[in-house]
Amino acid sequence: MRKIIILLQKEFIQIFRNKTILPIIFVLPIVQLLILANAATQEMKNIKLAIVDYDNSSESRSLVNLFDYSNFYTIVPTESATKKAIQLIDLGKADAALIIPNSFGEKLKKGVKVDVQLLLNGINITSASLTQKYTVGIVKKFSNQISLSFSNVPAVSQSVRHWYNPELNYKLYMVPGILVVLVTIVGMFLTAINIVREKELGTIEQVNVTPIKPYQFIIGKLLPFWIIALFELMIGLLIAKLVFNLSIVGSIPLLFGFAAIYLLVALGLGLILSTSASNQQQVMFMAFFFMIVFLMLSGLFTPVESMPKWAIIFNKINPLYYFMKVNRMLILKGSSFSHLWDSFLAISVMAVVVLSFAILRYNKKSA
Amino acid sequence: MTNSSFKNFISKEFKHIFRDIRTLLIVLVMPVIQLLIFGFVISSEIKNADYAVLDYSRDYFSKQMVNRISSSGYFNFKGYIDNQNDIEEVFKNGDVKLVLVIADNFSRTLQNSHYADYQIVTDASDPNTASILAGYAQSIINTYVADYFGSQTDMKRIDVQNRMFYNEEMNSAFMFVPGTMVLILMLVTAMMTSISITREKELGTMEILLVSPLKPWQIIVGKVIPYITIAFTNVLVIILMGYTVFGLPLRGNLILLLSVSSLFILLALSLGILISTLAKSQSVAMFMSLFALMLPTILLSGFIFPIENMPKLLQWLSLIMPPRWFLSALKTIMIKGQGLQYITKEVLVMLAMTAFFITLSIKKFKVRLE
């Protein structure tokens, strides 16, 4: 025990002595959180729509007005020519163009179906399909209004209630996800790099000839980063509260409990990576590779339910997926242990398996 | 003399990287795996969303309406729930994303008062999915009600004909192939270079190199040449894969595409060199690269999130992000098939950035030597 405490002292002194690593550990996550949460926005606030109105009737103008009044659209002038509108899309000055034919008002009055054209820039399919959904939605609303004024079609109550995030603020969804990334980077990357550094500089050989047992060495190596990463999570949550007004609905001890177990997995993975590499560059590369794969599948950007079957199955062994899910459920919805026990079970099993494997592997390598 | 030692140095550097099968494998296989993952995971479609129904009527029309939603392909019916409190329970458990609440006397209200009395409740902890699903459910219900009154033509007075420019089939490869290219190039060139040069400093071998007959620029060039080779291979692999596996057309000029890619490789290298002059140890170089290059590459380049939707401050910030310019040039060449005159701005910005970073690095390097 005493040996471990001395080792811990050594590690902490080494980490905090390093003038460059300190700001990296504490300042960068803050900056990241602020930038990422604001950058990772899937809200369409500013759709640049070019409207070409060949009709110029009171009906077509009231449709144009609907777009004009909407907060989501900025109308781009087109000189009433389709050609000009297409040019604007070409130059990236418009995201979409709506073409209203010259028989628009006439046909509506007669009750004949009328077609309007929507031209979209389809390079970024995510924003293109959102733009399309919004625009078609507004046209439909207009169409319904007209229909209602013409016939006795029943009114449909349109009451939608969005729970947990009535304003549909996308940042609230992203912040818990970004925290997962930050904690993982500190846990997995820093650990792996730190151990390989000792290898590369040859200091690990010195440790091996001292009476320190491998398990003591491992605890001495992992514990500081476990503590730092949890501290990192705390800072992140504080910033989220101060800057984004994100309150934790669920139980804070439960959140940290899960993070603590999750970090054992992340640290274990870091240790495995460090035993598989001989220099820092390799370890970095491998860590990065696994991180990207795990992260992309974890549901940070895209809902897991919409992914193909193989990805959903793979996520059963993806620690990031569980932490992402639990973090969001706990923080945003206030889920309790009874809702999350299966994720707790999965991550605990992973922690045991990964850590045992890592320690066995380390012992073999250093023996 | 210096010439042969320069050659020897370069071949040593090559051996150093290519000797290690693991690194080589990852460097060459990584783009392939990443492309495959992005290709199958990034989709804008939301399908099979689980939903539950709280039906106070349980009459003929309400059941018919639920059937209509369940058979739409967007929703997957998880079952009925019994009361308001259950809504919170299924949401907190993550069982469903949406609950449809149908008021009692649904059929009678519909027939007598011409009014569909229902409410949609979503789990908006994922706001995008919530609003899209609510929209789907509403339009299915509206169509159902309109059909019931036999006034389909009335409800659909206006039809919207969509046309997607540049990407008729809504192929997501248009997004992620150029994006992956930027990501991989940043990783292989900027990040790897910065670490490999910093390594020499950390292990103290840089001093030895500096007293060798090699000139400082030769040391740097020798160090980066292997990475240039790898990066260029990656470019070819990604273009080829995008074309064969994901059906990404190559509408523009291939020579132009490769030249612009080379320019970006050079730019990323100059960034990597700059970082190596600033960082004292590899872990610092790594974190600088990670936070200053990788995350902005993914988030501020327009790769996943459109720049136009960001706050003004970040839009300005994205202007100084090299990947942003490369990505924009890539898309213009590959997807729009336009020529050099359409990407002059991008090319000039990248050239200016490269010059700036190299000058800065030389300054830094000189200071260190003195």
XYZ file of C-alpha atoms in Angstrom:
737
model
C 0.000 0.000 0.000
C 2.746 2.404 0.997
C 4.522 1.664 -2.254
C 1.411 2.493 -4.215
C 1.032 5.809 -2.437
C 4.642 6.691 -3.192
C 4.119 5.715 -6.817
C 0.987 7.861 -6.975
C 2.955 10.784 -5.597
C 5.594 10.289 -8.245
C 3.013 10.153 -11.026
C 1.126 13.220 -9.846
C 4.345 15.176 -9.422
C 5.387 14.182 -12.938
C 2.039 15.128 -14.460
C 1.773 18.466 -12.695
C 5.412 19.350 -13.188
C 4.878 19.366 -16.906
C 3.983 22.960 -17.707
C 2.487 22.171 -21.102
C 0.343 19.199 -20.183
C -1.562 21.069 -17.475
C -3.291 23.578 -19.729
C -3.949 20.744 -22.146
C -5.720 18.775 -19.480
C -7.760 21.653 -18.099
C -8.115 24.505 -20.553
C -8.566 22.708 -23.830
C -11.580 20.657 -22.763
C -13.338 23.861 -21.801
C -12.573 25.470 -25.128
C -13.562 22.280 -26.916
C -16.870 22.054 -25.137
C -17.726 25.643 -25.976
C -16.743 25.322 -29.616
C -18.070 21.864 -30.276
C -21.439 22.344 -28.689
C -21.963 25.419 -30.819
C -20.538 23.931 -33.993
C -22.329 20.635 -33.823
C -25.681 22.064 -34.635
C -28.161 20.258 -36.773
C -30.701 23.023 -36.439
C -31.451 24.717 -39.703
C -31.677 28.342 -38.759
C -30.785 30.032 -41.911
C -32.003 28.305 -45.046
C -31.205 30.480 -48.036
C -34.244 30.053 -50.255
C -34.538 31.532 -53.714
C -38.193 31.943 -54.656
C -39.200 32.309 -58.276
C -42.832 33.417 -58.401
C -44.124 33.319 -61.968
C -47.701 33.820 -60.848
C -47.615 36.880 -58.640
C -51.219 36.321 -57.558
C -52.538 36.925 -54.069
C -52.332 33.141 -53.448
C -48.699 32.829 -54.487
C -47.791 35.925 -52.490
C -49.353 34.521 -49.350
C -47.270 31.361 -49.806
C -44.130 33.473 -50.210
C -45.103 35.382 -47.084
C -45.225 32.172 -45.080
C -41.533 31.666 -45.875
C -40.772 35.298 -45.288
C -42.265 35.207 -41.789
C -40.579 31.942 -40.854
C -37.457 32.260 -38.714
C -35.824 29.447 -40.594
C -35.586 31.109 -43.975
C -33.714 33.919 -45.590
C -35.198 34.825 -48.950
C -32.670 35.362 -51.730
C -33.778 37.666 -54.584
C -33.935 35.904 -57.962
C -35.129 38.455 -60.555
C -37.995 35.988 -61.127
C -36.029 33.634 -63.336
C -35.426 29.934 -62.820
C -32.099 30.254 -64.561
C -30.944 32.826 -62.015
C -32.138 30.609 -59.159
C -30.150 27.644 -60.471
C -27.116 29.874 -60.810
C -27.494 30.904 -57.182
C -27.515 27.234 -56.125
C -24.441 26.654 -58.288
C -22.555 29.414 -56.560
C -23.684 28.254 -53.149
C -25.587 31.508 -52.616
C -28.858 29.595 -52.213
C -29.514 26.218 -50.622
C -32.761 25.664 -52.451
C -35.116 27.290 -54.917
C -38.893 27.173 -54.952
C -40.517 27.649 -58.352
C -44.182 28.697 -58.375
C -45.838 28.221 -61.810
C -47.930 30.995 -63.368
C -51.181 29.041 -63.112
C -50.811 28.698 -59.355
C -53.599 30.983 -58.095
C -55.927 30.062 -60.923
C -55.687 26.322 -60.344
C -56.111 26.693 -56.598
C -59.322 28.655 -57.121
C -60.620 25.986 -59.488
C -59.698 23.215 -57.106
C -57.296 21.591 -59.535
C -54.059 20.091 -58.224
C -51.041 22.304 -58.803
C -47.351 21.435 -58.817
C -44.619 23.614 -57.388
C -40.961 22.776 -57.946
C -38.317 22.598 -55.252
C -34.698 22.527 -56.396
C -32.131 21.627 -53.780
C -28.376 21.454 -53.498
C -27.970 17.774 -52.587
C -24.274 17.622 -51.729
C -24.808 17.637 -48.000
C -27.676 15.195 -47.720
C -28.303 15.900 -44.076
C -29.045 19.556 -44.580
C -30.669 18.947 -47.959
C -33.178 16.538 -46.513
C -33.892 18.782 -43.538
C -34.409 21.743 -45.872
C -36.707 19.631 -47.973
C -38.747 18.479 -44.958
C -39.162 22.021 -43.637
C -40.110 23.436 -47.004
C -42.579 20.719 -47.907
C -44.033 21.115 -44.427
C -44.718 24.809 -44.985
C -46.214 24.198 -48.411
C -48.434 21.483 -46.929
C -49.572 23.795 -44.178
C -50.506 26.353 -46.804
C -52.254 23.683 -48.829
C -54.249 22.577 -45.803
C -55.300 26.132 -45.032
C -56.586 26.519 -48.574
C -58.372 23.180 -48.431
C -60.017 24.057 -45.167
C -61.314 27.314 -46.541
C -62.800 25.491 -49.530
C -64.351 22.386 -48.068
C -65.657 20.890 -44.874
C -62.708 18.618 -44.302
C -62.336 18.102 -40.566
C -59.906 20.049 -38.514
C -57.042 17.980 -37.156
C -55.819 18.925 -33.751
C -52.130 19.476 -34.164
C -50.880 19.251 -30.683
C -47.344 18.042 -30.286
C -45.548 18.101 -26.990
C -41.809 17.704 -26.909
C -40.741 16.397 -23.530
C -37.357 17.045 -21.884
C -36.428 19.684 -24.444
C -39.495 21.697 -25.480
C -37.410 24.246 -27.377
C -35.694 21.496 -29.359
C -32.324 22.947 -28.429
C -29.771 20.723 -30.124
C -26.915 21.807 -27.854
C -28.508 20.141 -24.869
C -28.318 16.879 -26.779
C -24.723 17.364 -27.931
C -23.116 18.466 -24.667
C -23.485 15.140 -22.793
C -22.122 13.415 -25.886
C -19.103 15.710 -26.115
C -18.365 15.124 -22.429
C -18.103 11.420 -23.198
C -15.515 12.160 -25.877
C -13.451 14.376 -23.593
C -13.438 11.912 -20.716
C -12.488 9.087 -23.073
C -9.629 11.019 -24.603
C -8.164 11.754 -21.194
C -8.706 8.199 -19.952
C -7.581 6.207 -22.956
C -5.094 8.433 -24.760
C -3.253 9.932 -21.833
C -2.827 6.573 -20.116
C -1.555 4.824 -23.213
C 0.827 7.623 -24.085
C 2.099 7.941 -20.540
C 3.067 4.264 -20.222
C 4.612 4.052 -23.686
C 6.633 7.142 -22.895
C 8.287 5.294 -20.017
C 9.062 2.473 -22.446
C 10.452 4.755 -25.089
C 12.625 6.679 -22.673
C 13.748 3.412 -21.089
C 12.603 4.359 -17.598
C 10.257 1.389 -17.465
C 13.257 -0.931 -17.256
C 14.329 0.884 -14.128
C 10.894 0.351 -12.610
C 11.050 -3.333 -13.496
C 14.223 -3.902 -11.480
C 12.816 -2.230 -8.361
C 10.857 -4.349 -5.845
C 7.614 -2.842 -7.163
C 5.163 -5.506 -8.314
C 3.494 -5.107 -11.697
C 0.036 -4.653 -10.166
C 1.365 -1.839 -7.986
C 2.913 -0.217 -11.002
C -0.358 -0.468 -12.912
C -2.406 1.013 -10.078
C 0.126 3.805 -9.755
C -0.156 4.500 -13.472
C -3.921 4.241 -13.877
C -5.255 5.860 -10.741
C -4.052 9.422 -11.479
C -5.732 9.424 -14.871
C -8.869 7.913 -13.408
C -8.999 10.793 -10.952
C -8.132 13.420 -13.570
C -10.787 12.143 -15.969
C -13.498 12.218 -13.301
C -12.394 15.709 -12.389
C -12.613 16.598 -16.070
C -16.200 15.351 -16.155
C -17.051 17.497 -13.153
C -15.591 20.598 -14.799
C -17.436 19.785 -18.002
C -20.744 19.473 -16.194
C -20.154 22.772 -14.408
C -19.459 24.554 -17.681
C -22.512 22.941 -19.214
C -24.575 24.348 -16.365
C -23.045 27.834 -16.480
C -22.877 28.295 -20.228
C -25.638 26.160 -21.673
C -27.855 26.054 -18.623
C -27.875 22.295 -18.795
C -29.178 20.910 -15.520
C -28.673 17.324 -14.537
C -32.158 15.923 -14.086
C -31.014 12.541 -12.794
C -28.882 11.495 -9.856
C -25.368 12.942 -9.865
C -23.824 10.117 -7.775
C -25.295 7.618 -10.242
C -23.766 9.547 -13.137
C -20.333 9.557 -11.551
C -20.741 5.922 -10.559
C -21.251 4.967 -14.171
C -18.411 7.207 -15.314
C -16.112 5.593 -12.749
C -16.805 2.091 -14.084
C -16.667 3.296 -17.680
C -13.265 4.835 -17.049
C -11.928 1.483 -15.876
C -12.754 0.204 -19.361
C -11.169 3.233 -21.042
C -8.026 2.970 -18.903
C -7.857 -0.775 -19.513
C -8.035 -0.176 -23.240
C -5.300 2.410 -22.902
C -3.152 -0.121 -21.070
C -3.761 -2.793 -23.722
C -2.824 -0.303 -26.421
C 0.348 0.628 -24.566
C 1.438 -3.005 -24.316
C 0.913 -3.413 -28.066
C 3.073 -0.505 -29.105
C 6.736 0.247 -28.814
C 6.624 3.993 -29.362
C 4.271 6.882 -28.777
C 3.524 7.424 -32.428
C 2.215 3.910 -32.861
C 0.109 4.057 -29.755
C -1.361 7.354 -30.780
C -2.268 5.989 -34.139
C -3.925 2.898 -32.799
C -5.769 4.836 -30.132
C -7.016 7.266 -32.702
C -8.150 4.537 -35.017
C -10.177 2.705 -32.384
C -11.534 5.933 -31.052
C -12.907 7.014 -34.441
C -14.533 3.640 -35.021
C -16.085 3.430 -31.567
C -17.133 7.061 -31.647
C -18.791 7.015 -35.054
C -20.859 3.997 -34.084
C -21.698 5.251 -30.605
C -24.541 7.505 -31.681
C -22.807 10.823 -31.053
C -24.016 12.295 -34.349
C -26.563 9.838 -35.668
C -29.227 7.865 -33.809
C -28.143 4.264 -33.304
C -31.638 2.948 -34.051
C -31.335 4.042 -37.675
C -28.022 2.264 -38.186
C -27.696 -1.041 -40.010
C -28.076 -4.292 -38.055
C -24.350 -5.019 -37.853
C -23.659 -1.636 -36.265
C -26.373 -2.177 -33.665
C -24.897 -5.580 -32.810
C -21.369 -4.161 -32.672
C -22.543 -1.519 -30.203
C -23.239 -4.273 -27.676
C -19.478 -4.324 -27.082
C -18.894 -0.609 -27.615
C -18.218 1.103 -24.269
C -18.705 4.550 -25.787
C -22.202 3.602 -26.873
C -23.218 2.790 -23.311
C -21.695 5.898 -21.796
C -23.215 8.080 -24.508
C -26.628 6.562 -23.869
C -26.461 6.630 -20.068
C -25.035 10.146 -19.978
C -27.823 11.511 -22.122
C -30.577 9.583 -20.370
C -29.390 10.535 -16.915
C -28.686 14.183 -17.625
C -31.602 14.992 -19.899
C -34.366 12.649 -18.808
C -33.475 11.799 -15.238
C -33.529 8.049 -15.802
C -32.775 6.139 -12.636
C -30.907 2.917 -11.896
C -33.992 0.808 -12.620
C -33.979 2.127 -16.193
C -30.240 1.810 -16.656
C -29.312 -1.402 -14.877
C -28.626 -3.305 -18.078
C -26.109 -0.675 -19.216
C -24.494 -0.808 -15.772
C -24.259 -4.573 -16.037
C -22.762 -4.435 -19.516
C -20.138 -1.833 -18.627
C -19.193 -3.663 -15.411
C -18.664 -6.924 -17.283
C -16.571 -5.026 -19.816
C -14.519 -3.427 -17.055
C -13.693 -6.797 -15.499
C -12.859 -8.428 -18.831
C -10.806 -5.551 -20.238
C -8.868 -4.852 -17.046
C -8.037 -8.520 -16.397
C -6.894 -8.961 -19.957
C -4.841 -5.765 -19.790
C -3.125 -6.745 -16.540
C -2.388 -10.301 -17.703
C -0.978 -8.956 -20.910
C 1.110 -6.384 -19.112
C 2.524 -9.006 -16.746
C 3.451 -11.265 -19.649
C 5.141 -8.438 -21.517
C 7.091 -7.134 -18.574
C 8.069 -10.570 -17.258
C 29.057 13.499 -49.289
C 26.043 15.410 -47.978
C 23.989 14.127 -50.844
C 24.612 10.483 -50.038
C 24.044 11.062 -46.323
C 20.784 12.813 -47.211
C 19.717 9.763 -49.224
C 20.722 7.464 -46.397
C 18.765 9.551 -43.958
C 15.640 9.403 -46.101
C 15.879 5.655 -46.521
C 16.391 5.294 -42.778
C 13.231 7.272 -42.132
C 11.302 5.146 -44.606
C 12.530 1.962 -42.981
C 11.595 3.320 -39.596
C 7.962 3.609 -40.605
C 7.607 0.700 -42.973
C 9.423 -1.720 -40.720
C 6.515 -1.703 -38.358
C 3.701 -3.772 -39.831
C 1.132 -2.511 -37.333
C 1.572 1.129 -38.194
C 1.660 0.384 -41.880
C -1.471 -1.706 -41.685
C -3.348 0.939 -39.782
C -2.143 3.726 -42.046
C -3.262 1.945 -45.167
C -6.320 0.111 -43.875
C -7.707 2.923 -41.760
C -9.102 5.007 -44.631
C -10.824 1.928 -46.019
C -12.442 1.032 -42.721
C -13.436 4.599 -42.003
C -15.043 4.963 -45.391
C -17.004 1.777 -44.861
C -18.188 2.859 -41.445
C -19.209 6.339 -42.559
C -20.800 4.862 -45.632
C -23.075 2.590 -43.718
C -23.662 4.607 -40.602
C -24.236 8.174 -41.722
C -27.697 8.273 -43.134
C -30.277 10.958 -42.891
C -33.089 8.449 -42.875
C -34.878 7.760 -39.646
C -36.641 4.455 -39.878
C -38.182 1.898 -37.527
C -38.564 4.341 -34.671
C -40.221 2.658 -31.710
C -43.489 4.201 -30.588
C -46.221 3.376 -28.101
C -49.910 4.266 -28.018
C -52.072 5.440 -25.166
C -55.544 4.879 -26.633
C -58.470 5.947 -24.470
C -60.962 5.007 -27.168
C -59.811 1.643 -28.479
C -62.496 1.909 -31.126
C -62.529 1.002 -34.791
C -61.081 4.208 -36.220
C -58.446 4.721 -33.578
C -57.152 1.193 -34.142
C -57.202 1.717 -37.870
C -55.187 4.884 -37.459
C -52.583 3.073 -35.339
C -52.342 0.399 -38.039
C -51.726 3.075 -40.608
C -48.807 4.474 -38.598
C -47.357 1.044 -37.844
C -47.369 0.011 -41.473
C -45.763 3.231 -42.715
C -42.180 1.938 -42.433
C -41.131 4.877 -40.271
C -42.519 3.492 -37.050
C -42.337 0.277 -35.147
C -45.302 -0.351 -32.834
C -44.069 -1.362 -29.369
C -47.485 -1.777 -27.770
C -50.208 0.026 -25.850
C -49.611 1.743 -22.539
C -52.305 2.213 -19.907
C -52.015 5.679 -18.430
C -50.244 9.035 -18.498
C -47.627 7.949 -15.955
C -46.456 5.192 -18.234
C -45.306 7.769 -20.774
C -42.566 8.950 -18.481
C -41.636 5.360 -17.705
C -41.196 4.280 -21.338
C -39.242 7.438 -22.129
C -36.915 7.089 -19.163
C -36.314 3.516 -20.089
C -35.513 4.502 -23.631
C -38.150 2.077 -24.937
C -39.819 4.454 -27.367
C -39.187 7.824 -28.976
C -42.801 8.858 -29.403
C -46.148 8.231 -27.757
C -49.445 8.788 -29.530
C -52.264 9.711 -27.157
C -55.765 9.211 -28.565
C -58.623 10.853 -26.658
C -61.735 8.848 -25.851
C -64.696 8.870 -28.216
C -62.247 9.272 -31.066
C -64.552 7.776 -33.695
C -67.589 9.704 -32.547
C -65.743 13.018 -32.477
C -64.391 12.303 -35.905
C -67.816 11.511 -37.368
C -69.882 14.135 -35.579
C -67.609 17.074 -35.033
C -65.197 16.372 -37.882
C -62.322 16.593 -35.489
C -59.459 14.177 -34.894
C -58.716 14.369 -31.215
C -55.193 13.161 -30.531
C -51.882 14.307 -29.132
C -48.295 13.460 -29.992
C -45.724 13.325 -27.200
C -42.072 12.944 -28.118
C -38.903 12.196 -26.222
C -37.083 15.327 -27.323
C -33.836 14.575 -25.531
C -32.785 13.917 -29.125
C -34.454 17.026 -30.561
C -33.869 16.374 -34.241
C -35.257 12.898 -34.231
C -38.180 14.098 -32.151
C -39.232 16.843 -34.520
C -38.792 14.686 -37.603
C -40.823 11.849 -36.087
C -43.563 14.206 -34.958
C -43.746 15.499 -38.522
C -43.992 11.975 -39.932
C -46.730 10.974 -37.510
C -48.749 14.117 -38.184
C -48.654 13.730 -41.898
C -49.676 10.054 -41.700
C -52.605 11.003 -39.484
C -53.634 13.918 -41.697
C -53.655 11.668 -44.722
C -55.652 9.070 -42.833
C -58.278 11.591 -41.815
C -58.454 13.018 -45.306
C -58.867 9.539 -46.768
C -61.619 8.816 -44.315
C -63.560 11.797 -45.579
C -62.756 10.834 -49.149
C -61.270 14.200 -49.861
C -57.760 13.173 -50.704
C -57.533 15.498 -53.650
C -58.661 18.349 -51.472
C -55.984 17.810 -48.886
C -53.275 17.492 -51.498
C -53.983 20.546 -53.531
C -50.357 21.434 -53.894
C -47.722 18.887 -54.791
C -44.039 19.612 -54.336
C -41.766 18.187 -57.034
C -38.272 17.793 -55.649
C -35.078 17.903 -57.617
C -31.745 17.337 -55.947
C -28.921 19.055 -57.788
C -25.548 17.275 -58.085
C -26.885 14.349 -56.110
C -30.090 12.979 -57.569
C -30.121 9.767 -55.522
C -29.324 11.453 -52.208
C -26.119 9.467 -51.974
C -24.459 10.236 -48.646
C -21.030 9.458 -50.127
C -21.007 13.021 -51.436
C -20.606 14.104 -47.863
C -18.398 11.555 -46.242
C -15.883 10.679 -48.970
C -14.413 14.201 -49.204
C -14.735 14.486 -45.432
C -12.852 11.274 -44.797
C -10.138 12.384 -47.187
C -9.591 15.575 -45.193
C -9.611 13.700 -41.906
C -7.119 11.059 -43.002
C -4.755 13.572 -44.597
C -4.774 15.683 -41.477
C -4.049 12.643 -39.367
C -1.327 11.121 -41.500
C 0.463 14.328 -42.386
C -0.023 16.971 -39.725
C -0.348 14.744 -36.697
C 2.192 12.075 -37.580
C 4.773 14.597 -38.753
C 4.502 16.683 -35.636
C 4.952 13.620 -33.461
C 7.833 12.141 -35.428
C 9.848 15.364 -35.354
C 9.053 16.007 -31.697
C 10.194 12.469 -30.946
C 13.719 13.302 -32.023
C 13.644 16.253 -29.660
C 12.283 14.272 -26.750
C 14.763 11.429 -27.155
C 17.602 13.900 -27.600
C 18.485 12.564 -31.049
C 17.682 15.883 -32.696
C 20.951 17.333 -31.374
C 22.849 14.442 -32.940
C 21.143 15.039 -36.275
C 21.955 18.738 -36.097
C 25.662 18.105 -35.742
C 25.583 15.592 -38.610
C 26.485 16.799 -42.127
C 22.762 17.187 -42.834
C 21.366 20.679 -43.158
C 18.316 21.499 -40.997
C 15.987 21.628 -44.001
C 17.255 18.220 -45.086
C 16.386 16.778 -41.701
C 12.856 18.096 -41.941
C 12.393 17.036 -45.575
C 13.806 13.599 -44.836
C 11.376 13.234 -41.993
C 8.296 14.237 -43.945
C 8.883 12.467 -47.263
C 7.598 9.079 -46.057
C 4.416 10.712 -44.813
C 3.908 12.462 -48.126
C 4.122 9.056 -49.809
C 1.595 7.539 -47.444
C -0.761 10.495 -47.709
C -0.713 10.398 -51.475
C -1.454 6.672 -51.467
C -4.382 7.383 -49.180
C -5.745 9.992 -51.569
C -5.693 7.503 -54.428
C -7.280 4.738 -52.344
C -10.064 7.022 -51.134
C -10.877 8.349 -54.601
C -10.870 4.832 -56.011
C -13.050 3.466 -53.248
C -15.470 6.343 -53.399
C -15.839 5.695 -57.101
C -16.138 1.900 -57.049
C -17.873 1.148 -53.746
C -20.003 4.227 -53.145
C -20.696 5.377 -56.678
C -19.213 8.820 -56.163
C -18.797 10.294 -59.634
C -15.550 11.962 -60.613
C -16.946 14.843 -62.591
C -13.962 17.117 -62.509
C -10.416 16.974 -63.765
C -8.363 14.259 -62.039
C -5.068 16.120 -62.455
C -6.577 19.201 -60.840
C -7.961 17.072 -58.023
C -4.580 15.496 -57.330
C -2.814 18.866 -57.507
C -5.184 20.420 -54.995
C -4.781 17.370 -52.754
C -0.993 17.732 -52.968
C -1.303 21.371 -52.010
C -3.336 20.408 -48.982
C -0.832 17.696 -48.029
C 1.860 20.363 -48.125
C -0.292 22.658 -46.007
C -0.961 19.955 -43.435
C 2.750 19.158 -43.312
C 3.639 22.763 -42.657
C 1.153 22.721 -39.797
C 2.703 19.557 -38.432
C 6.185 21.071 -38.618
C 4.957 24.196 -36.863
C 3.469 22.131 -34.046
C 6.734 20.212 -33.674
C 8.644 23.468 -33.202
C 6.234 24.450 -30.437
C 5.889 21.151 -28.581
C 8.480 19.875 -26.157
C 7.272 16.314 -25.882
C 5.340 13.882 -28.016
C 2.315 13.838 -25.774
C 2.074 17.600 -26.019
C 2.435 17.443 -29.798
C -0.241 14.816 -29.860
C -2.698 16.803 -27.805
C -2.030 19.953 -29.741
C -2.728 18.093 -32.952
C -5.747 16.404 -31.521
C -7.391 19.518 -30.186
C -6.128 22.078 -32.628
C -6.415 19.991 -35.781
C -8.570 16.908 -35.534
C -11.649 18.120 -33.772
C -11.887 21.342 -35.762
C -11.367 19.256 -38.895
C -14.347 17.153 -38.030
C -16.535 19.943 -36.758
C -15.563 23.284 -38.236
C -14.870 22.259 -41.808
C -18.409 21.628 -42.903
C -17.744 17.899 -43.004
C -20.674 16.859 -40.846
C -22.292 20.092 -39.772
C -23.078 22.835 -42.268
C -21.084 25.970 -41.513
C -24.024 28.256 -42.340
C -25.929 27.030 -39.283
C -23.203 27.907 -36.834
C -23.037 31.060 -34.740
C -21.292 33.947 -36.524
C -18.213 33.689 -34.337
C -17.614 30.088 -35.350
C -18.251 30.890 -38.987
C -15.386 33.377 -38.799
C -13.279 30.858 -36.933
C -13.857 28.312 -39.663
C -12.278 30.724 -42.129
C -8.849 30.084 -40.584
C -9.332 26.314 -40.649
C -7.317 24.835 -43.513
C -9.649 21.830 -43.943
C -12.571 24.089 -44.661
C -10.944 25.385 -47.840
C -9.754 22.023 -49.017
C -13.159 20.455 -48.464
C -14.860 23.190 -50.405
C -12.388 22.800 -53.288
C -12.794 19.019 -53.228
C -16.559 19.218 -53.484
C -16.383 21.764 -56.270
C -14.072 19.571 -58.339
C -15.428 16.117 -57.552
C -19.121 16.764 -57.364
C -19.845 19.884 -59.344
C -17.181 19.045 -61.900
C -16.073 22.651 -62.093
C -12.589 23.792 -63.023
C -9.809 25.871 -61.546
C -11.551 29.227 -62.032
C -14.184 28.172 -59.492
C -11.664 27.358 -56.784
C -9.171 30.202 -57.141
C -10.115 31.565 -53.750
C -9.609 28.212 -52.038
C -6.275 27.605 -53.740
C -4.975 31.091 -52.928
C -5.982 30.784 -49.287
C -4.259 27.413 -48.991
C -1.087 28.731 -50.626
C -1.041 31.728 -48.308
C -1.549 29.525 -45.265
C 1.254 27.183 -46.301
C 3.658 30.080 -46.801
C 2.672 31.540 -43.457
C 3.164 28.312 -41.502
C 6.483 27.521 -43.144
C 7.849 31.015 -42.477
C 6.731 30.815 -38.884
C 8.320 27.374 -38.453
C 11.647 28.530 -39.871
C 11.640 31.502 -37.501
C 10.881 29.263 -34.544
C 13.460 26.714 -35.589
C 16.190 29.316 -35.978
C 15.477 30.711 -32.546
C 15.833 27.234 -31.081
C 19.151 26.614 -32.765
C 20.589 29.837 -31.398
